[in-house]
Coordinates of N, CA and C in Angstrom, one line a residue:
K3 N 72.2 76.9 52.5 CA 73.1 75.9 51.9 C 72.4 75.2 50.8
G4 N 73.2 74.8 49.8 CA 72.6 74.1 48.7 C 73.6 73.7 47.7
V5 N 73.2 72.9 46.7 CA 74.0 72.5 45.6 C 73.1 72.5 44.3
E6 N 73.8 72.8 43.2 CA 73.1 72.8 41.9 C 74.0 72.0 41.0
W7 N 73.4 71.2 40.1 CA 74.2 70.5 39.2 C 73.5 70.3 37.9
L8 N 74.3 70.2 36.8 CA 73.7 69.9 35.5 C 74.6 68.8 34.9
S9 N 74.0 67.8 34.4 CA 74.7 66.7 33.8 C 74.0 66.2 32.6
E10 N 74.8 65.8 31.6 CA 74.2 65.3 30.4 C 75.1 64.1 30.0
L11 N 74.4 63.0 29.6 CA 75.1 61.8 29.2 C 74.7 61.5 27.7
K12 N 75.7 61.6 26.8 CA 75.4 61.3 25.4 C 75.5 59.8 25.2
L13 N 74.4 59.2 24.9 CA 74.4 57.7 24.7 C 74.8 57.4 23.3
L14 N 74.5 58.3 22.4 CA 74.8 58.1 21.0 C 74.9 59.4 20.3
E15 N 75.9 59.6 19.5 CA 76.0 60.9 18.7 C 76.8 60.6 17.5
N16 N 76.2 60.8 16.3 CA 76.9 60.7 15.1 C 76.2 61.6 14.1
Q17 N 76.6 61.6 12.8 CA 76.0 62.6 11.9 C 74.6 62.4 11.6
Y18 N 74.0 61.3 12.0 CA 72.5 61.1 11.7 C 71.7 61.1 13.0
A19 N 72.2 60.7 14.1 CA 71.4 60.5 15.3 C 72.1 61.0 16.5
R20 N 71.2 61.3 17.5 CA 71.7 61.7 18.9 C 70.7 61.2 19.9
I21 N 71.3 60.6 20.9 CA 70.4 60.2 22.1 C 71.2 60.6 23.3
S22 N 70.5 61.4 24.2 CA 71.1 61.8 25.4 C 70.1 61.9 26.5
I23 N 70.6 61.8 27.7 CA 69.8 62.1 28.9 C 70.4 63.2 29.7
F24 N 69.6 63.9 30.5 CA 70.1 65.1 31.2 C 69.4 65.2 32.5
S25 N 70.0 65.9 33.4 CA 69.4 66.3 34.7 C 70.0 67.7 35.1
A26 N 69.1 68.5 35.5 CA 69.4 69.9 36.0 C 68.7 69.9 37.4
T27 N 69.4 69.8 38.4 CA 68.8 69.6 39.8 C 69.4 70.5 40.8
T28 N 68.6 71.0 41.7 CA 69.1 71.8 42.8 C 68.5 71.3 44.1
Y29 N 69.3 71.3 45.1 CA 68.9 71.0 46.5 C 69.2 72.2 47.3
M30 N 68.2 72.8 48.0 CA 68.4 74.0 48.9 C 67.9 73.7 50.3
Q31 N 68.8 74.1 51.2 CA 68.4 73.9 52.6 C 68.4 75.3 53.2
G32 N 67.3 76.1 52.9 CA 67.3 77.5 53.4 C 66.5 77.6 54.7
E33 N 67.1 78.1 55.7 CA 66.4 78.3 57.0 C 66.8 79.6 57.7
Y34 N 66.0 80.1 58.6 CA 66.3 81.3 59.3 C 67.3 80.9 60.5
T35 N 68.3 81.7 60.6 CA 69.3 81.5 61.7 C 68.9 82.3 62.9
S36 N 68.0 83.3 62.8 CA 67.5 84.1 63.9 C 66.3 84.9 63.5
G37 N 65.7 85.6 64.4 CA 64.6 86.4 64.1 C 63.3 86.1 64.7
Q38 N 62.4 87.1 64.8 CA 61.1 86.9 65.3 C 60.1 87.6 64.4
I39 N 58.9 87.1 64.4 CA 57.8 87.7 63.6 C 56.6 87.8 64.4
R40 N 55.9 88.9 64.2 CA 54.7 89.2 65.0 C 53.5 88.4 64.4
N41 N 52.8 87.7 65.3 CA 51.6 86.9 64.9 C 50.5 87.3 65.9
G42 N 49.6 88.1 65.5 CA 48.6 88.6 66.4 C 49.2 89.5 67.4
N43 N 49.1 89.2 68.7 CA 49.7 90.0 69.8 C 51.0 89.4 70.3
E44 N 51.6 88.4 69.7 CA 52.8 87.9 70.2 C 53.9 87.8 69.2
N45 N 55.1 87.9 69.6 CA 56.3 87.7 68.8 C 56.7 86.2 68.9
I46 N 56.9 85.6 67.7 CA 57.3 84.2 67.7 C 58.6 84.1 67.0
S47 N 59.5 83.3 67.6 CA 60.8 83.0 67.0 C 60.7 82.2 65.7
I48 N 61.4 82.6 64.7 CA 61.4 81.8 63.4 C 62.7 81.1 63.2
K49 N 63.6 81.2 64.2 CA 64.9 80.5 64.1 C 64.7 79.0 63.8
G50 N 65.4 78.5 62.8 CA 65.2 77.1 62.4 C 64.1 76.9 61.4
N51 N 63.2 77.8 61.2 CA 62.1 77.6 60.2 C 62.7 77.7 58.8
K52 N 62.1 77.0 57.9 CA 62.5 77.0 56.5 C 62.1 78.3 55.9
L53 N 62.9 78.8 54.9 CA 62.6 80.0 54.2 C 61.4 79.8 53.3
E54 N 60.5 80.8 53.3 CA 59.3 80.7 52.5 C 59.7 80.7 51.0
T55 N 58.9 80.1 50.2 CA 59.0 79.9 48.8 C 60.3 79.3 48.3
V56 N 61.0 78.5 49.2 CA 62.2 77.8 48.8 C 62.0 76.3 48.9
P57 N 61.6 75.7 47.8 CA 61.5 74.2 47.9 C 62.9 73.6 48.0
A58 N 62.9 72.5 48.8 CA 64.2 71.8 49.0 C 64.7 71.2 47.6
W59 N 63.9 70.7 46.8 CA 64.3 70.1 45.5 C 63.6 70.7 44.3
I60 N 64.4 71.0 43.3 CA 63.8 71.4 42.0 C 64.7 70.6 41.0
S61 N 64.0 69.7 40.2 CA 64.7 68.8 39.3 C 64.0 68.8 38.0
R62 N 64.8 68.9 36.9 CA 64.4 68.8 35.5 C 65.2 67.7 34.9
N63 N 64.6 66.7 34.4 CA 65.3 65.5 33.9 C 64.7 65.1 32.6
G64 N 65.5 64.6 31.6 CA 64.9 64.3 30.4 C 65.7 63.4 29.4
L65 N 65.0 63.1 28.3 CA 65.6 62.3 27.3 C 65.5 63.1 26.0
Q66 N 66.6 63.2 25.3 CA 66.6 63.9 24.0 C 67.0 62.9 22.9
L67 N 66.1 62.9 21.9 CA 66.3 62.0 20.7 C 66.3 62.8 19.5
A68 N 67.2 62.5 18.5 CA 67.2 63.2 17.3 C 67.6 62.2 16.2
Y69 N 67.0 62.2 15.1 CA 67.3 61.4 13.9 C 67.1 62.2 12.7
K70 N 68.2 62.4 12.0 CA 68.2 63.2 10.8 C 67.5 64.6 11.0
K71 N 66.3 64.8 10.5 CA 65.7 66.1 10.7 C 64.5 66.2 11.7
V72 N 64.4 65.1 12.5 CA 63.4 65.1 13.5 C 64.0 65.0 14.9
S73 N 63.5 65.7 15.9 CA 64.0 65.6 17.2 C 62.9 65.7 18.2
C74 N 63.1 65.0 19.4 CA 62.1 64.9 20.4 C 62.8 65.1 21.8
N75 N 62.1 65.8 22.6 CA 62.7 66.1 24.0 C 61.5 65.8 25.0
L76 N 61.7 64.8 25.8 CA 60.8 64.4 26.9 C 61.4 64.8 28.2
Q77 N 60.6 65.6 29.0 CA 61.2 66.2 30.2 C 60.2 65.9 31.4
Y78 N 60.8 65.5 32.5 CA 60.1 65.3 33.8 C 60.6 66.4 34.7
S79 N 59.7 67.1 35.3 CA 60.1 68.2 36.3 C 59.4 67.9 37.6
Y80 N 60.2 68.1 38.7 CA 59.7 67.9 40.1 C 60.1 69.1 40.9
V81 N 59.1 69.6 41.7 CA 59.4 70.7 42.6 C 58.8 70.2 44.0
S82 N 59.6 70.2 45.0 CA 59.1 69.7 46.3 C 58.3 70.8 47.0
S83 N 57.6 70.4 48.1 CA 56.8 71.4 48.8 C 57.6 72.5 49.4
S84 N 56.9 73.6 49.7 CA 57.6 74.8 50.3 C 56.5 75.5 51.2
Y85 N 57.0 76.4 52.0 CA 56.1 77.2 52.9 C 55.8 78.5 52.2
S86 N 54.7 79.1 52.5 CA 54.4 80.4 52.0 C 54.7 81.5 53.0
D87 N 55.0 81.2 54.2 CA 55.3 82.2 55.2 C 56.4 81.8 56.1
A88 N 57.0 82.7 56.8 CA 58.2 82.5 57.7 C 57.8 81.6 58.9
L89 N 56.5 81.6 59.3 CA 56.0 80.8 60.4 C 55.9 79.3 60.0
N90 N 56.1 79.0 58.7 CA 55.9 77.6 58.2 C 54.6 77.0 58.5
T91 N 53.6 77.8 58.2 CA 52.2 77.4 58.4 C 51.9 76.2 57.5
E92 N 51.3 75.2 58.1 CA 51.0 73.9 57.3 C 49.6 74.0 56.8
T93 N 48.6 74.3 57.7 CA 47.2 74.3 57.3 C 46.9 75.6 56.6
P94 N 46.2 75.6 55.4 CA 45.9 76.8 54.7 C 45.0 77.7 55.5
S95 N 45.2 79.0 55.4 CA 44.4 80.0 56.0 C 43.1 80.1 55.3
A96 N 42.1 80.7 55.8 CA 40.7 80.8 55.2 C 40.8 81.5 53.9
N97 N 41.7 82.5 53.7 CA 41.8 83.2 52.4 C 42.8 82.5 51.5
G98 N 43.4 81.5 51.9 CA 44.4 80.7 51.0 C 45.7 81.4 50.9
A99 N 46.0 82.5 51.6 CA 47.3 83.2 51.4 C 48.4 82.5 52.2
R100 N 48.1 81.7 53.2 CA 49.2 81.1 54.0 C 48.9 79.6 54.0
G101 N 50.0 78.8 54.1 CA 49.9 77.4 54.2 C 50.9 76.7 53.3
L102 N 51.0 75.4 53.3 CA 52.0 74.7 52.6 C 51.6 74.7 51.1
V103 N 52.7 74.9 50.3 CA 52.5 74.8 48.8 C 53.0 73.4 48.5
P104 N 52.1 72.5 48.1 CA 52.4 71.1 47.9 C 53.4 70.9 46.7
A105 N 54.1 69.8 46.8 CA 55.0 69.3 45.8 C 54.2 69.0 44.5
Y106 N 54.8 69.1 43.4 CA 54.2 68.8 42.1 C 55.2 68.3 41.1
D107 N 54.7 67.5 40.1 CA 55.6 67.0 39.1 C 54.9 67.1 37.8
L108 N 55.6 67.3 36.7 CA 55.1 67.5 35.4 C 55.9 66.8 34.3
W109 N 55.2 66.4 33.2 CA 55.8 65.9 32.0 C 55.5 66.8 30.9
D110 N 56.6 67.1 30.1 CA 56.5 67.9 28.9 C 57.1 67.2 27.7
C111 N 56.7 67.5 26.5 CA 57.2 66.8 25.3 C 57.3 67.9 24.2
N112 N 58.5 68.0 23.6 CA 58.7 68.9 22.5 C 59.1 68.1 21.2
L113 N 58.5 68.4 20.1 CA 58.9 67.7 18.8 C 59.3 68.8 17.9
A114 N 60.3 68.5 17.1 CA 60.7 69.5 16.1 C 61.0 68.8 14.7
F115 N 60.6 69.4 13.7 CA 60.9 68.9 12.3 C 61.6 70.0 11.5
R116 N 62.8 69.7 11.1 CA 63.6 70.7 10.4 C 63.5 70.3 8.9
F117 N 62.9 71.2 8.1 CA 62.7 71.0 6.7 C 63.9 71.4 5.9
S118 N 64.6 72.4 6.3 CA 65.8 72.9 5.7 C 66.6 73.7 6.8
T119 N 67.7 74.2 6.4 CA 68.6 75.0 7.3 C 67.8 76.1 8.0
G120 N 66.9 76.8 7.3 CA 66.2 77.9 7.9 C 64.7 77.7 8.1
T121 N 64.2 76.5 8.0 CA 62.8 76.3 8.1 C 62.5 75.1 9.0
S122 N 61.7 75.3 10.0 CA 61.4 74.2 10.9 C 60.0 74.4 11.5
F123 N 59.4 73.3 12.0 CA 58.1 73.2 12.6 C 58.3 72.6 14.0
K124 N 57.7 73.3 15.0 CA 57.9 72.8 16.4 C 56.5 72.6 17.1
I125 N 56.4 71.6 17.8 CA 55.2 71.3 18.6 C 55.6 71.1 20.1
S126 N 54.9 71.7 21.0 CA 55.2 71.5 22.4 C 53.9 71.1 23.1
L127 N 54.0 70.1 23.9 CA 52.9 69.6 24.7 C 53.4 69.7 26.2
N128 N 52.8 70.6 26.9 CA 53.2 70.9 28.3 C 52.2 70.3 29.3
N129 N 52.7 69.8 30.4 CA 51.8 69.3 31.4 C 51.0 68.2 30.8
L130 N 51.6 67.2 30.3 CA 50.9 66.1 29.6 C 49.8 65.4 30.4
T131 N 50.0 65.2 31.7 CA 49.1 64.5 32.5 C 48.0 65.5 33.1
N132 N 48.0 66.8 32.7 CA 47.1 67.8 33.2 C 47.1 67.9 34.7
E133 N 48.3 67.9 35.3 CA 48.5 68.0 36.7 C 47.9 69.3 37.2
Q134 N 47.1 69.3 38.3 CA 46.6 70.5 38.9 C 47.5 70.8 40.1
Y135 N 48.1 72.0 40.0 CA 49.0 72.4 41.1 C 49.0 73.9 41.2
F136 N 49.7 74.4 42.2 CA 49.9 75.9 42.3 C 51.3 76.1 42.8
T137 N 51.8 77.3 42.5 CA 53.2 77.6 42.9 C 53.4 78.7 43.9
K138 N 52.3 79.4 44.2 CA 52.4 80.5 45.2 C 51.1 80.8 45.9
R139 N 51.2 81.4 47.1 CA 50.1 81.8 47.9 C 50.3 83.3 48.1
P140 N 49.9 84.2 47.2 CA 50.1 85.6 47.4 C 49.2 86.2 48.5
T141 N 49.7 87.2 49.2 CA 48.9 87.9 50.2 C 48.4 89.2 49.7
G142 N 48.9 89.7 48.5 CA 48.5 91.0 48.0 C 48.1 90.8 46.5
Y143 N 48.6 91.7 45.7 CA 48.2 91.7 44.3 C 48.5 90.4 43.6
P144 N 47.7 89.8 42.8 CA 46.4 90.3 42.3 C 45.3 89.9 43.2
G145 N 45.6 89.4 44.4 CA 44.5 89.0 45.4 C 45.0 87.9 46.2
Q146 N 44.4 87.7 47.4 CA 44.9 86.6 48.3 C 44.4 85.3 47.7
G147 N 45.1 84.2 48.0 CA 44.7 82.9 47.5 C 45.9 82.1 46.9
V148 N 45.7 81.4 45.8 CA 46.8 80.6 45.2 C 46.9 81.0 43.7
W149 N 48.1 80.8 43.2 CA 48.3 81.0 41.7 C 48.2 79.6 41.1
P150 N 47.1 79.2 40.5 CA 47.0 77.9 39.9 C 47.8 77.7 38.6
S151 N 48.0 76.4 38.3 CA 48.7 76.1 37.1 C 47.7 76.3 35.9
D152 N 48.3 76.3 34.7 CA 47.6 76.5 33.5 C 47.0 75.2 33.0
G153 N 47.4 74.1 33.6 CA 46.9 72.8 33.0 C 47.7 72.4 31.8
R154 N 47.1 71.4 31.1 CA 47.8 71.0 29.8 C 47.7 72.1 28.8
S155 N 48.8 72.2 28.0 CA 48.8 73.2 26.9 C 49.5 72.6 25.7
F156 N 49.2 73.2 24.6 CA 49.7 72.8 23.3 C 50.1 74.0 22.5
N157 N 51.3 74.0 22.0 CA 51.8 75.2 21.2 C 52.4 74.6 19.9
A158 N 52.3 75.3 18.8 CA 52.9 75.0 17.6 C 53.5 76.2 17.0
A159 N 54.7 76.1 16.3 CA 55.3 77.2 15.7 C 56.0 76.8 14.4
V160 N 56.0 77.7 13.4 CA 56.8 77.6 12.2 C 57.8 78.6 12.2
N161 N 59.1 78.2 12.1 CA 60.2 79.1 12.0 C 60.8 79.2 10.6
I162 N 60.9 80.4 10.1 CA 61.4 80.7 8.8 C 62.5 81.7 9.0
R163 N 63.7 81.4 8.7 CA 64.9 82.3 8.8 C 65.2 82.9 7.4
F164 N 65.2 84.2 7.3 CA 65.5 84.8 6.0 C 66.9 85.3 6.0

């Protein structure tokens, strides 16, 4: 069960400026309705356990500002904790492949400068606070453990349309 919504509120919009806020959010309540899984020498019921890799909340929220040829987008992202396995193991295993995947939140900022109809310059600053997080606990390829975040990153691009 779940719900997903997207909303945008335009606070100002005219030929020179635009200010808006937005939210793209999902809530998922995924759980097993039946089933068993083998753990060592015993079969354990997983009925009622949460689905692995399904966080209850994923939310992207932001503020968009534009004035003449300059625009800025500030975005806050939140992903709640999830389990890496059907047994809903909380404590990480020795190899890191099982256990809780903790919640994390991020801030991103994008700036754009439009010089003309076909020419622009864009700068993106991702993970502004350099949040250390991971999104998965793989059991196979590329190896057991966690998939860590990239940390803070910076990108710049020049777009020229011919």
